[in-house]
Amino acid sequence: VWTAPESMIVTTELPGYDRENIAISIKGNELTLSGERKVPELKDNAYCHRQERMHGNFERTIQLPFVIDEKQVKASLKNGVLEMTLPRAEEDKPKKIDIQ
């Protein structure tokens, strides 16, 4: 998770996950990421000797450091890496006060 004054970037490694099995939601000041990776089906008479990748469901919730403009959130999945850009809402950005 990286933050800047204008936005927040979240990257997550999700090898083997399909887009349709990943859910992203924002509620209040929390970002929730969840997903499911199913156990691959073995062919007839096949036996699994070793498995190093976890399967099943996961869910992670991240506390957001500022209010997000939910309409401007962008997410992409490429080569097993999910990257989300969460822009800071205009009303939450610091305002400069001019001194008279």
GROMACS .gro file of C-alpha atoms in nm:
model
  100
    1VAL     CA    1   0.000   0.000   0.000
    2TRP     CA    2   0.140   0.339  -0.104
    3THR     CA    3  -0.013   0.678  -0.041
    4ALA     CA    4   0.044   1.022  -0.188
    5PRO     CA    5  -0.146   1.346  -0.124
    6GLU     CA    6  -0.374   1.280  -0.425
    7SER     CA    7  -0.426   0.903  -0.419
    8MET     CA    8  -0.349   0.560  -0.279
    9ILE     CA    9  -0.207   0.259  -0.467
   10VAL     CA   10  -0.271  -0.098  -0.351
   11THR     CA   11  -0.100  -0.396  -0.517
   12THR     CA   12  -0.166  -0.759  -0.435
   13GLU     CA   13  -0.017  -1.076  -0.579
   14LEU     CA   14  -0.298  -1.313  -0.680
   15PRO     CA   15  -0.143  -1.584  -0.902
   16GLY     CA   16  -0.397  -1.824  -1.046
   17TYR     CA   17  -0.702  -1.608  -0.963
   18ASP     CA   18  -0.950  -1.518  -1.235
   19ARG     CA   19  -1.102  -1.169  -1.250
   20GLU     CA   20  -1.450  -1.308  -1.191
   21ASN     CA   21  -1.336  -1.468  -0.863
   22ILE     CA   22  -1.207  -1.142  -0.708
   23ALA     CA   23  -1.427  -0.884  -0.533
   24ILE     CA   24  -1.328  -0.530  -0.431
   25SER     CA   25  -1.551  -0.312  -0.215
   26ILE     CA   26  -1.525   0.016  -0.027
   27LYS     CA   27  -1.748   0.091   0.269
   28GLY     CA   28  -1.682   0.397   0.477
   29ASN     CA   29  -1.309   0.408   0.545
   30GLU     CA   30  -1.240   0.040   0.469
   31LEU     CA   31  -1.128  -0.134   0.150
   32THR     CA   32  -1.215  -0.504   0.139
   33LEU     CA   33  -1.057  -0.745  -0.108
   34SER     CA   34  -1.182  -1.102  -0.127
   35GLY     CA   35  -1.151  -1.392  -0.365
   36GLU     CA   36  -1.158  -1.763  -0.427
   37ARG     CA   37  -0.918  -1.999  -0.601
   38LYS     CA   38  -1.054  -2.344  -0.668
   39VAL     CA   39  -0.856  -2.666  -0.651
   40PRO     CA   40  -0.763  -2.770  -1.005
   41GLU     CA   41  -0.930  -3.087  -1.127
   42LEU     CA   42  -0.699  -3.382  -1.186
   43LYS     CA   43  -0.729  -3.597  -1.494
   44ASP     CA   44  -0.835  -3.961  -1.467
   45ASN     CA   45  -0.590  -4.175  -1.270
   46ALA     CA   46  -0.384  -3.867  -1.177
   47TYR     CA   47  -0.245  -3.819  -0.828
   48CYS     CA   48  -0.114  -3.496  -0.677
   49HIS     CA   49   0.238  -3.552  -0.536
   50ARG     CA   50   0.303  -3.199  -0.418
   51GLN     CA   51   0.101  -2.880  -0.393
   52GLU     CA   52   0.252  -2.546  -0.295
   53ARG     CA   53  -0.029  -2.306  -0.383
   54MET     CA   54  -0.309  -2.238  -0.141
   55HIS     CA   55  -0.668  -2.281  -0.256
   56GLY     CA   56  -0.995  -2.164  -0.112
   57ASN     CA   57  -1.129  -1.827  -0.001
   58PHE     CA   58  -0.952  -1.521   0.137
   59GLU     CA   59  -1.057  -1.178   0.260
   60ARG     CA   60  -0.847  -0.879   0.363
   61THR     CA   61  -0.966  -0.542   0.491
   62ILE     CA   62  -0.747  -0.233   0.481
   63GLN     CA   63  -0.815   0.084   0.678
   64LEU     CA   64  -0.811   0.377   0.434
   65PRO     CA   65  -0.606   0.682   0.541
   66PHE     CA   66  -0.845   0.926   0.372
   67VAL     CA   67  -1.183   0.945   0.196
   68ILE     CA   68  -1.177   0.785  -0.149
   69ASP     CA   69  -1.360   0.903  -0.463
   70GLU     CA   70  -1.527   0.567  -0.526
   71LYS     CA   71  -1.636   0.662  -0.879
   72GLN     CA   72  -1.275   0.713  -0.988
   73VAL     CA   73  -1.125   0.389  -0.850
   74LYS     CA   74  -0.939   0.183  -1.112
   75ALA     CA   75  -0.831  -0.181  -1.084
   76SER     CA   76  -0.635  -0.403  -1.323
   77LEU     CA   77  -0.511  -0.762  -1.306
   78LYS     CA   78  -0.201  -0.844  -1.508
   79ASN     CA   79   0.032  -1.142  -1.473
   80GLY     CA   80  -0.124  -1.234  -1.138
   81VAL     CA   81  -0.078  -0.888  -0.985
   82LEU     CA   82  -0.384  -0.681  -0.894
   83GLU     CA   83  -0.321  -0.306  -0.889
   84MET     CA   84  -0.579  -0.060  -0.760
   85THR     CA   85  -0.561   0.319  -0.779
   86LEU     CA   86  -0.785   0.492  -0.526
   87PRO     CA   87  -0.799   0.870  -0.575
   88ARG     CA   88  -0.858   1.094  -0.277
   89ALA     CA   89  -1.198   1.264  -0.274
   90GLU     CA   90  -1.187   1.637  -0.354
   91GLU     CA   91  -1.374   1.728  -0.037
   92ASP     CA   92  -1.111   1.546   0.171
   93LYS     CA   93  -0.804   1.710   0.016
   94PRO     CA   94  -0.629   1.971   0.231
   95LYS     CA   95  -0.723   2.325   0.137
   96LYS     CA   96  -0.471   2.606   0.123
   97ILE     CA   97  -0.575   2.912   0.318
   98ASP     CA   98  -0.452   3.246   0.185
   99ILE     CA   99  -0.340   3.496   0.444
  100GLN     CA  100  -0.482   3.845   0.391
   0.00000   0.00000   0.00000
